[in-house]
XYZ file of C-alpha atoms in Angstrom:
663
model
C 0.000 0.000 0.000
C 2.977 2.299 0.252
C 2.926 2.838 -3.508
C -0.727 4.006 -3.451
C -1.188 7.092 -5.673
C -4.683 8.606 -5.613
C -5.593 10.690 -8.653
C -8.744 12.446 -9.795
C -10.321 13.017 -13.186
C -13.445 15.107 -13.229
C -15.698 13.700 -10.503
C -13.815 10.377 -10.326
C -11.181 9.378 -7.759
C -8.723 6.605 -8.655
C -6.327 4.661 -6.495
C -3.546 3.218 -8.616
C -1.397 0.727 -6.738
C -0.288 -1.422 -9.617
C -3.395 -3.538 -9.302
C -6.609 -2.976 -11.233
C -9.564 -1.542 -9.289
C -12.304 -4.020 -8.544
C -14.900 -1.846 -6.794
C -16.570 1.484 -7.531
C -18.200 3.454 -4.693
C -20.347 6.543 -5.288
C -20.529 9.191 -2.529
C -22.459 12.349 -3.367
C -21.143 13.496 -6.744
C -17.784 11.721 -6.476
C -16.945 8.213 -7.757
C -14.151 6.259 -6.053
C -12.339 3.441 -7.890
C -10.878 1.255 -5.136
C -10.000 -2.286 -4.163
C -12.135 -4.721 -2.183
C -9.632 -6.202 0.230
C -8.425 -3.016 2.043
C -11.992 -1.818 2.497
C -13.347 -5.154 3.680
C -10.505 -5.528 6.207
C -11.533 -2.336 8.111
C -15.240 -1.785 7.436
C -17.893 -4.291 8.432
C -20.565 -2.452 6.434
C -18.530 -2.501 3.221
C -17.706 -6.153 3.824
C -21.412 -6.996 4.032
C -22.327 -4.877 1.001
C -19.564 -6.348 -1.175
C -20.365 -9.903 -0.101
C -24.047 -9.451 -0.797
C -23.388 -7.930 -4.224
C -21.045 -10.724 -5.214
C -23.789 -13.207 -4.447
C -26.263 -11.302 -6.553
C -24.101 -10.350 -9.538
C -26.007 -8.429 -12.203
C -25.055 -7.159 -15.670
C -23.244 -3.929 -15.685
C -25.279 -0.814 -16.374
C -24.428 1.688 -19.106
C -23.259 4.179 -16.507
C -21.012 1.611 -14.861
C -19.673 0.628 -18.283
C -18.667 4.270 -18.927
C -17.001 4.522 -15.497
C -15.094 1.314 -16.202
C -13.858 2.682 -19.520
C -12.668 5.895 -17.809
C -10.814 3.894 -15.189
C -9.221 1.672 -17.833
C -8.052 4.742 -19.731
C -6.342 6.182 -16.629
C -4.698 2.936 -15.703
C -3.423 2.495 -19.253
C -1.768 5.890 -19.069
C -0.180 5.163 -15.674
C 0.822 1.543 -16.065
C 1.140 1.230 -19.856
C -0.820 -1.964 -19.908
C -4.393 -2.991 -20.761
C -6.870 -4.859 -18.612
C -8.157 -8.154 -19.766
C -11.876 -8.449 -20.455
C -12.092 -11.096 -17.737
C -11.354 -8.520 -14.999
C -14.599 -6.666 -15.702
C -16.525 -9.476 -14.131
C -14.976 -8.723 -10.699
C -16.203 -5.120 -10.480
C -18.627 -4.156 -7.704
C -20.708 -0.977 -7.753
C -21.860 0.439 -4.391
C -23.736 3.675 -3.715
C -23.561 5.187 -0.212
C -26.393 7.722 0.130
C -26.278 10.462 2.801
C -22.728 9.636 3.806
C -21.784 11.749 6.892
C -19.132 14.289 5.986
C -19.605 13.787 2.248
C -16.993 12.676 -0.237
C -14.175 14.384 1.676
C -14.772 12.306 4.806
C -15.081 9.097 2.771
C -11.807 9.836 0.991
C -10.004 10.160 4.330
C -11.663 6.988 5.632
C -10.611 5.109 2.464
C -7.016 6.253 2.950
C -7.187 4.948 6.513
C -8.320 1.578 5.163
C -5.299 1.506 2.849
C -2.996 2.125 5.827
C -2.172 5.717 4.975
C -1.437 7.885 8.006
C -4.166 10.487 8.402
C -3.918 13.788 10.245
C -6.739 14.359 12.677
C -7.780 17.919 13.506
C -10.620 19.622 15.421
C -12.300 20.296 12.071
C -12.290 16.743 10.657
C -12.501 14.548 13.750
C -16.296 14.784 14.003
C -16.922 13.861 10.321
C -14.455 10.969 10.589
C -16.061 9.775 13.833
C -19.449 9.742 12.112
C -17.964 8.114 9.004
C -16.454 5.373 11.148
C -19.825 4.734 12.749
C -21.550 4.687 9.354
C -19.019 2.196 7.936
C -18.989 0.200 11.221
C -15.227 0.506 11.617
C -15.255 -0.785 15.198
C -12.502 -2.143 17.398
C -14.230 -5.540 17.511
C -14.031 -5.868 13.760
C -10.452 -4.631 13.350
C -7.837 -3.621 15.889
C -6.996 0.122 16.223
C -9.827 1.039 13.905
C -11.144 4.479 12.928
C -13.733 4.793 15.720
C -11.240 4.180 18.515
C -8.696 6.480 16.883
C -11.152 9.415 16.579
C -12.583 8.872 20.083
C -9.101 8.970 21.552
C -8.366 12.245 19.744
C -11.646 13.745 20.944
C -11.105 12.945 24.611
C -7.367 13.643 24.800
C -7.068 16.689 22.527
C -10.324 18.340 21.515
C -12.303 18.359 24.757
C -9.360 19.698 26.753
C -9.153 22.898 24.713
C -11.997 25.404 24.449
C -11.068 26.614 20.947
C -10.809 23.055 19.618
C -14.161 22.183 21.183
C -15.814 25.132 19.448
C -14.339 24.138 16.077
C -15.468 20.538 16.484
C -18.936 21.677 17.523
C -19.101 23.845 14.418
C -18.168 20.892 12.162
C -20.871 18.775 13.837
C -23.635 21.039 12.569
C -23.751 19.403 9.116
C -23.573 15.922 10.637
C -26.889 16.010 12.467
C -28.571 13.906 13.697
C -25.733 11.358 13.772
C -23.329 13.656 15.632
C -26.037 14.271 18.227
C -26.716 10.566 18.658
C -23.011 9.839 19.095
C -22.800 12.489 21.869
C -20.290 14.679 20.063
C -22.436 17.818 20.281
C -23.256 17.563 23.969
C -19.712 16.656 24.954
C -18.350 19.697 23.132
C -20.947 22.002 24.711
C -20.186 20.693 28.199
C -16.447 21.043 27.614
C -16.825 24.666 26.464
C -18.987 25.543 29.457
C -16.547 23.963 31.904
C -13.529 25.677 30.375
C -15.340 29.030 30.272
C -16.189 28.747 33.973
C -12.496 28.537 34.800
C -11.729 31.710 32.839
C -10.727 34.737 34.898
C -13.445 37.408 34.404
C -10.902 40.157 35.098
C -9.219 39.311 31.793
C -12.124 40.845 29.928
C -12.273 44.275 31.501
C -11.680 46.246 28.321
C -14.489 47.142 25.908
C -14.974 44.367 23.391
C -15.272 46.780 20.473
C -12.007 48.474 21.412
C -10.025 45.282 21.894
C -7.707 45.854 18.941
C -6.849 49.368 20.077
C -6.065 48.128 23.566
C -3.807 45.406 22.259
C -1.991 47.848 19.966
C -1.393 50.312 22.780
C 0.080 47.562 24.921
C 3.097 47.269 22.600
C 4.760 50.218 24.313
C 4.521 48.769 27.843
C 7.110 46.808 29.792
C 7.952 43.161 29.193
C 5.735 41.981 32.033
C 2.816 43.976 30.709
C 3.444 42.640 27.221
C 3.287 39.116 28.542
C 0.026 39.900 30.308
C -1.521 41.375 27.156
C -0.504 38.282 25.190
C -2.295 36.194 27.789
C -5.366 38.378 27.451
C -5.341 38.128 23.667
C -5.075 34.347 23.783
C -7.858 34.064 26.319
C -10.115 36.340 24.299
C -9.559 34.475 21.012
C -12.198 31.844 21.744
C -14.864 34.564 21.901
C -14.393 35.197 18.182
C -14.694 31.484 17.431
C -18.220 31.513 18.871
C -19.393 33.310 15.755
C -18.742 30.084 13.794
C -21.603 28.347 15.574
C -25.123 28.220 14.247
C -27.878 29.845 16.263
C -29.126 26.436 17.387
C -25.772 25.446 18.881
C -25.100 28.943 20.244
C -28.435 28.947 22.066
C -27.686 25.579 23.648
C -24.193 26.703 24.619
C -25.453 29.860 26.363
C -28.052 27.800 28.234
C -25.320 25.434 29.412
C -23.208 28.392 30.542
C -26.047 29.846 32.596
C -26.784 26.581 34.402
C -25.280 26.262 37.849
C -24.154 29.923 38.045
C -20.555 28.852 37.450
C -19.798 31.460 34.785
C -19.764 35.183 35.503
C -22.376 37.422 33.942
C -19.629 39.461 32.295
C -18.373 36.490 30.258
C -21.899 35.611 29.137
C -22.507 39.227 28.126
C -19.297 39.279 26.095
C -20.363 36.100 24.268
C -23.743 37.615 23.454
C -22.240 40.924 22.341
C -19.719 39.391 19.936
C -22.259 36.999 18.416
C -24.900 39.717 17.979
C -22.463 42.146 16.365
C -21.461 39.437 13.893
C -24.921 38.610 12.594
C -27.045 41.733 13.270
C -25.855 44.541 10.995
C -26.414 48.079 12.192
C -26.273 47.263 15.891
C -23.352 49.684 16.156
C -21.649 52.205 13.910
C -18.669 49.891 13.427
C -20.961 47.132 12.163
C -22.702 49.462 9.742
C -19.370 50.537 8.258
C -18.087 46.974 7.975
C -21.218 45.759 6.234
C -21.227 48.743 3.907
C -17.570 48.469 2.929
C -17.354 44.676 2.794
C -17.469 42.850 -0.486
C -19.679 40.095 0.886
C -22.909 39.432 -0.956
C -26.310 40.086 0.511
C -26.802 36.347 0.985
C -24.218 36.370 3.798
C -26.395 38.773 5.809
C -29.117 36.976 7.791
C -32.677 37.604 6.741
C -34.988 39.821 8.761
C -36.712 36.850 10.381
C -33.362 35.276 11.262
C -32.176 38.533 12.778
C -35.370 38.820 14.803
C -34.965 35.268 16.085
C -31.344 35.929 16.996
C -32.307 39.175 18.701
C -34.912 37.390 20.801
C -32.288 34.836 21.822
C -29.788 37.533 22.815
C -32.345 39.470 24.863
C -33.694 36.358 26.588
C -30.244 35.265 27.729
C -29.022 38.658 28.961
C -28.003 38.402 32.623
C -30.308 40.235 34.990
C -27.381 41.484 37.037
C -26.115 45.009 36.541
C -23.330 45.199 33.991
C -19.795 46.375 34.661
C -18.919 50.047 34.973
C -17.822 50.184 31.342
C -20.203 52.112 29.103
C -19.618 49.638 26.262
C -22.259 47.229 27.504
C -24.776 50.052 27.954
C -24.095 51.283 24.427
C -24.593 47.731 23.162
C -27.945 47.501 24.966
C -29.121 50.713 23.335
C -28.048 49.287 19.980
C -30.151 46.202 20.657
C -33.098 48.404 21.575
C -32.868 50.414 18.358
C -32.624 47.186 16.342
C -35.602 45.719 18.214
C -37.656 48.759 17.208
C -36.583 48.426 13.577
C -37.304 44.676 13.423
C -40.585 45.154 15.308
C -39.693 42.651 18.015
C -42.134 41.623 20.704
C -43.187 44.011 23.449
C -41.807 41.639 26.068
C -38.342 41.730 24.511
C -38.301 45.509 24.346
C -39.533 45.766 27.929
C -36.722 43.450 29.043
C -34.163 45.646 27.308
C -35.605 48.828 28.791
C -35.474 47.382 32.305
C -31.898 46.254 31.766
C -30.903 49.725 30.535
C -32.781 51.371 33.391
C -30.747 49.417 35.941
C -27.555 51.073 34.662
C -28.811 54.333 33.184
C -26.072 56.326 34.915
C -23.562 54.695 32.535
C -25.361 55.960 29.418
C -24.446 58.957 27.308
C -26.606 61.566 25.624
C -25.988 59.953 22.231
C -27.395 56.686 23.588
C -30.661 58.313 24.637
C -31.293 59.835 21.207
C -33.350 56.886 19.964
C -35.097 57.722 16.669
C -38.843 57.288 16.503
C -39.481 54.482 14.009
C -43.261 54.442 14.399
C -45.529 56.523 12.202
C -47.771 57.044 15.217
C -45.151 59.213 16.924
C -44.839 62.731 15.611
C -41.625 63.539 17.434
C -38.189 62.990 15.990
C -36.987 60.952 18.977
C -38.760 58.262 20.970
C -39.585 60.228 24.131
C -41.933 57.540 25.473
C -39.107 55.003 25.510
C -36.840 57.333 27.493
C -39.660 57.990 29.964
C -40.079 54.264 30.558
C -36.325 53.744 30.978
C -36.180 56.598 33.482
C -39.128 55.112 35.382
C -37.324 51.754 35.599
C -34.212 53.540 36.883
C -36.114 55.373 39.623
C -37.928 52.181 40.583
C -34.638 50.323 40.915
C -33.220 53.199 42.936
C -36.077 52.938 45.409
C -35.603 49.190 45.711
C -31.902 49.623 46.416
C -32.700 52.317 48.972
C -35.028 49.903 50.765
C -32.151 47.438 51.040
C -30.050 50.045 52.921
C -27.244 50.201 50.438
C -24.654 52.953 50.193
C -26.590 56.218 49.966
C -23.649 58.138 48.490
C -23.495 55.767 45.505
C -27.222 56.155 44.915
C -26.949 59.919 45.174
C -24.063 60.014 42.674
C -26.001 57.841 40.217
C -29.066 60.052 40.563
C -26.994 63.194 39.954
C -25.523 61.678 36.786
C -28.945 60.724 35.511
C -30.278 64.192 36.337
C -27.548 65.804 34.263
C -28.180 63.285 31.476
C -31.922 63.976 31.369
C -31.342 67.739 31.334
C -29.081 67.316 28.317
C -31.708 65.120 26.651
C -34.386 67.756 27.299
C -32.185 70.369 25.651
C -31.826 68.169 22.565
C -35.489 67.311 22.113
C -36.722 70.819 23.042
C -35.998 72.097 19.535
C -38.458 69.581 18.030
C -41.468 71.643 16.930
C -43.746 68.581 17.243
C -42.931 68.057 20.918
C -45.981 68.942 22.981
C -45.603 71.097 26.115
C -47.182 68.399 28.286
C -44.665 65.778 27.099
C -41.769 68.127 27.839
C -43.230 69.015 31.238
C -43.867 65.403 32.301
C -40.336 64.278 31.469
C -38.800 67.291 33.230
C -40.729 66.796 36.496
C -40.266 63.009 36.552
C -36.943 63.419 38.356
C -36.986 64.182 42.104
C -35.843 67.597 43.346
C -32.571 66.307 44.809
C -31.512 64.930 41.407
C -30.285 68.380 40.386
C -27.740 70.384 42.337
C -28.260 73.356 40.004
C -31.056 74.018 37.532
C -28.871 75.663 34.898
C -29.196 72.686 32.529
C -32.939 72.595 33.001
C -33.135 76.354 32.383
C -31.261 75.913 29.114
C -33.771 73.234 28.035
C -36.687 75.516 28.928
C -35.149 78.392 27.001
C -34.656 76.209 23.907
C -38.225 74.918 24.160
C -39.720 78.416 24.423
C -37.632 79.561 21.470
C -38.772 76.626 19.303
C -42.441 76.971 20.383
C -43.281 80.684 20.199
C -46.972 79.956 19.520
C -47.817 78.309 22.872
C -50.163 80.158 25.192
C -49.119 82.252 28.168
C -50.472 79.692 30.634
C -48.386 76.971 28.992
C -45.326 79.208 29.193
C -45.865 79.723 32.903
C -46.387 75.978 33.390
C -43.150 75.168 31.584
C -41.235 77.793 33.576
C -42.793 76.437 36.758
C -40.477 73.426 36.640
C -37.522 75.741 37.382
C -36.349 76.297 40.943
C -34.997 79.840 40.868
C -33.084 79.213 44.089
C -30.966 76.614 42.251
C -29.938 78.946 39.433
C -26.395 80.269 39.512
C -25.703 83.992 39.208
C -24.766 83.533 35.548
C -28.081 81.793 34.817
C -29.979 84.441 36.783
C -28.297 87.190 34.791
C -29.313 85.533 31.531
C -32.857 84.823 32.717
C -33.385 88.404 33.921
C -32.834 89.644 30.370
C -34.638 86.771 28.608
C -37.652 88.188 26.810
C -39.064 84.696 26.180
C -39.755 84.105 29.881
C -43.090 85.189 31.375
C -43.018 88.275 33.582
C -43.764 86.283 36.722
C -40.764 84.056 36.088
C -38.520 87.091 35.500
C -39.660 88.688 38.772
C -38.923 85.488 40.673
C -35.490 85.287 39.109
C -34.748 88.909 40.055
C -35.946 88.341 43.585
C -33.784 85.292 44.213
C -30.835 86.883 42.437
C -30.932 89.749 44.916
C -31.080 87.282 47.792
C -28.012 85.490 46.412
C -26.128 88.785 46.132
C -27.057 89.746 49.681
C -25.989 86.377 51.031
C -22.712 86.748 49.140
C -22.124 90.204 50.681
C -23.056 88.908 54.136
C -20.581 86.063 53.761
C -17.864 88.491 52.653
C -18.439 90.751 55.659
C -18.332 87.752 57.959
C -14.999 86.716 56.488
C -13.667 90.242 57.140
C -14.068 89.756 60.935
C -17.085 92.019 61.246
C -18.514 91.884 64.813
C -21.293 89.287 65.030
C -23.757 91.765 66.527
C -23.304 94.182 63.656
C -23.550 91.323 61.101
C -26.749 90.039 62.661
C -28.359 93.489 62.686
C -27.312 93.965 59.068
C -28.788 90.591 58.085
C -32.050 91.414 59.865
C -32.266 94.762 58.110
C -31.529 93.145 54.755
C -33.650 90.013 55.030
C -36.454 91.605 57.019
C -37.893 94.889 55.876
C -36.374 94.757 52.423
C -37.861 91.324 51.734
C -41.295 92.597 52.657
C -40.822 95.617 50.449
C -39.773 93.452 47.516
C -42.731 91.146 47.987
C -45.027 94.161 47.889
C -43.215 95.369 44.793
C -43.649 91.957 43.144
C -47.380 92.053 43.830
C -47.610 95.541 42.363
C -45.790 94.464 39.208
C -48.033 91.423 38.901
C -51.137 93.630 39.065
C -49.672 96.088 36.599
C -48.931 93.282 34.158
C -52.517 93.193 32.981
C -52.502 96.876 31.888
C -50.813 98.666 29.026
C -47.746 99.528 31.076
C -46.572 95.935 31.594
C -43.673 96.309 29.153
C -42.402 99.525 30.720
C -42.700 98.040 34.218
C -40.703 94.998 33.202
C -37.943 97.143 31.672
C -37.814 99.347 34.757
C -37.454 96.255 36.934
C -34.561 95.010 34.831
C -32.794 98.389 35.019
C -33.217 98.547 38.791
C -31.790 95.076 39.137
C -28.772 96.005 37.026
C -28.100 99.114 39.133
C -28.402 97.062 42.319
C -26.022 94.457 40.969
C -23.423 97.138 40.143
C -23.731 98.586 43.635
C -23.255 95.187 45.173
C -20.192 94.510 43.035
C -18.708 97.874 44.071
C -19.351 97.078 47.738
C -17.760 93.659 47.370
C -14.647 95.243 45.820
C -14.383 97.756 48.673
C -14.665 95.000 51.281
C -11.808 93.103 49.616
C -9.659 96.251 49.719
C -10.391 96.714 53.406
C -9.438 93.117 54.065
C -6.087 93.568 52.346
C -5.349 96.808 54.267
C -6.287 95.205 57.567
C -4.034 92.225 56.868
C -1.114 94.542 56.022
C -1.614 96.526 59.233
C -1.641 93.383 61.335
C 1.653 92.216 59.839
C 3.238 95.640 60.426
C 2.129 95.692 64.074
C 3.563 92.218 64.632
C 6.933 93.412 63.306
C 6.810 96.441 65.656
C 6.150 94.128 68.587
C 9.258 92.175 67.688
C 11.310 95.389 67.901
C 10.182 95.793 71.517
C 12.275 92.778 72.469
C 15.504 94.832 71.984
C 17.544 96.047 75.062
C 15.771 98.577 77.273
C 18.375 101.306 76.577
C 17.757 100.951 72.815
C 13.938 100.914 72.962
C 12.031 103.865 71.694
C 10.472 105.880 74.505
C 6.792 105.449 75.028
C 6.570 101.836 76.258
C 6.869 98.339 74.828
C 4.987 96.465 72.188
C 1.736 96.696 74.124
C 1.995 100.493 74.203
C 2.495 100.650 70.445
C -0.610 98.506 69.871
C -2.724 100.596 72.251
C -1.490 103.922 70.904
C -1.173 103.304 67.155
C -3.141 100.001 66.693
C -5.597 100.866 63.924
C -5.112 104.593 63.422
C -1.891 104.740 61.393
C -1.656 103.616 57.794
C 0.695 100.876 56.741
C 3.342 103.322 55.555
C 3.584 104.964 59.038
C 4.058 101.613 60.734
C 6.729 100.670 58.243
C 8.660 103.925 58.813
C 8.714 103.436 62.598
C 9.903 99.918 62.135
C 12.752 101.048 59.887
C 13.866 103.816 62.274
C 13.911 101.512 65.259
C 15.991 98.944 63.442
C 18.526 101.606 62.320
C 18.910 102.969 65.870
C 19.395 99.496 67.278
C 22.149 98.763 64.761
C 23.933 102.068 65.594
C 23.904 101.287 69.350
C 25.467 97.895 68.786
C 28.246 99.418 66.652
C 29.151 102.023 69.374
C 29.450 99.270 71.996
C 31.856 97.265 69.921
C 34.008 100.333 69.414
């Protein structure tokens, strides 16, 4: 058998060993011209088929006659000799329908029967294992047969490596149901799940979409870091191999991973993310670019029904636990939600996604929230209803976590982030002319008061909304402005609001009122820092916050009554001018207080230096007493320059006295 030389001609496969072929086997569209003895020595099925055909010899068909002539022509070219007509009587013709693995697997099995050494791999071991079972190449029939050889390779090589198990599972897809009956599929799934459970979840901390960038940036690190990144890259490679699996096998694999809670939620999420990005185009910007620029045909893209089925599988298997702090997972969830809207997935699937996003809304960005409205029933550009539901799920989860007595500071930080995010979202959707005032109002007031430290972002959204909706009624304007807390506006926002002609007069008056209070509190704090006596500060605060507040409230009522007459515009302008004059006066007073503070500090330093001069010998001290006398006589009456001149004179006299003594 060492001189065996297989050749092909068209769809025929010939084995020329110096002996004429005596059997023809058809597998799929390939015809194999072989010899009886090697096949019968390894395969019980072929032995039975050949024996039975020899007992029931029939005349050769026209097709078999043509195949025989082709084989004779090849052998004449190779060996230079002709077959005798008597040899035709020994030919057998066998057809093997539905052979597992097709003609390629049968060719390898035939080589094994001839004693040729075959190379097993994770890709061909499953077809050869099924071929051995089909041909009944058992250990009982022949020692060290194909079944035992493939089983040994499966258990000792394939099932001990997660990448090899995935490749073998992928090759088993076209071997169903035989590969399932032989246990190859389930053994590979169990092996993958077990190996994945032993994977360190900390190895997958980087965003999956940015993996290549992370690996490239690691080239500039130290040798130890380089070794670590190589480990990470090798561990992450099996994630990409998951995309080889069909949806049926992938679904079973994820179910096996979730059983027993042995695998972290982060690993399962990474598996789902990579598989979804492979087969659902448009789930992220990177996918859209790759599908647009790729040369693959449209047949390689799954159909809409297949994408919907895959999407349902991904959503169903998403872990209920909160994802990691990385925003990549949150961005992926928003991509799934947009795709679910496009594919018109079930309401249950979309609700599951919205709840999942709501549990980690603080990790989202403004771009994530801008979900286009794909329904013709919605008039707005963006899906505001969806964001309202997500926000409701977030607040509900926040209340549940509060009931469990978790860290209040973490909850507060998450709520602040979401408050800032919603304010930015309101500013974006406020310019939509189709957005109704009630929709804008409901979304703005859905957050609790302590979600916003300042209302500057909310004021910006209100200003944009009023600018884009100039036709709304005055009552609607006042309702929209009612969501603002003027006490939470900074001085910059108050200054802008006081001159904003789009705001109702009542809102402007409230802004002016609270702006004055902020200025007065600022002045009171400055005076307190300047060491003003507490009694004087308290009397000043009473005079400012007492009578003046009552006067301003009366003034506000008068302006409100005057608003209905013809002089409402002039009253509003007069109020703005008065506020500007008051603000200038306050700024001038604040500047003067700072100057007094600096002068007082300079005087204190000068007096301390004069006290140090009093430590000199009694004969060299300036008449008039010690340091205490200087403080009582000149403490706060002389300017800084006077104190400095006395200090200089005293030092000069002291130096002169010391020089006379030495002489």
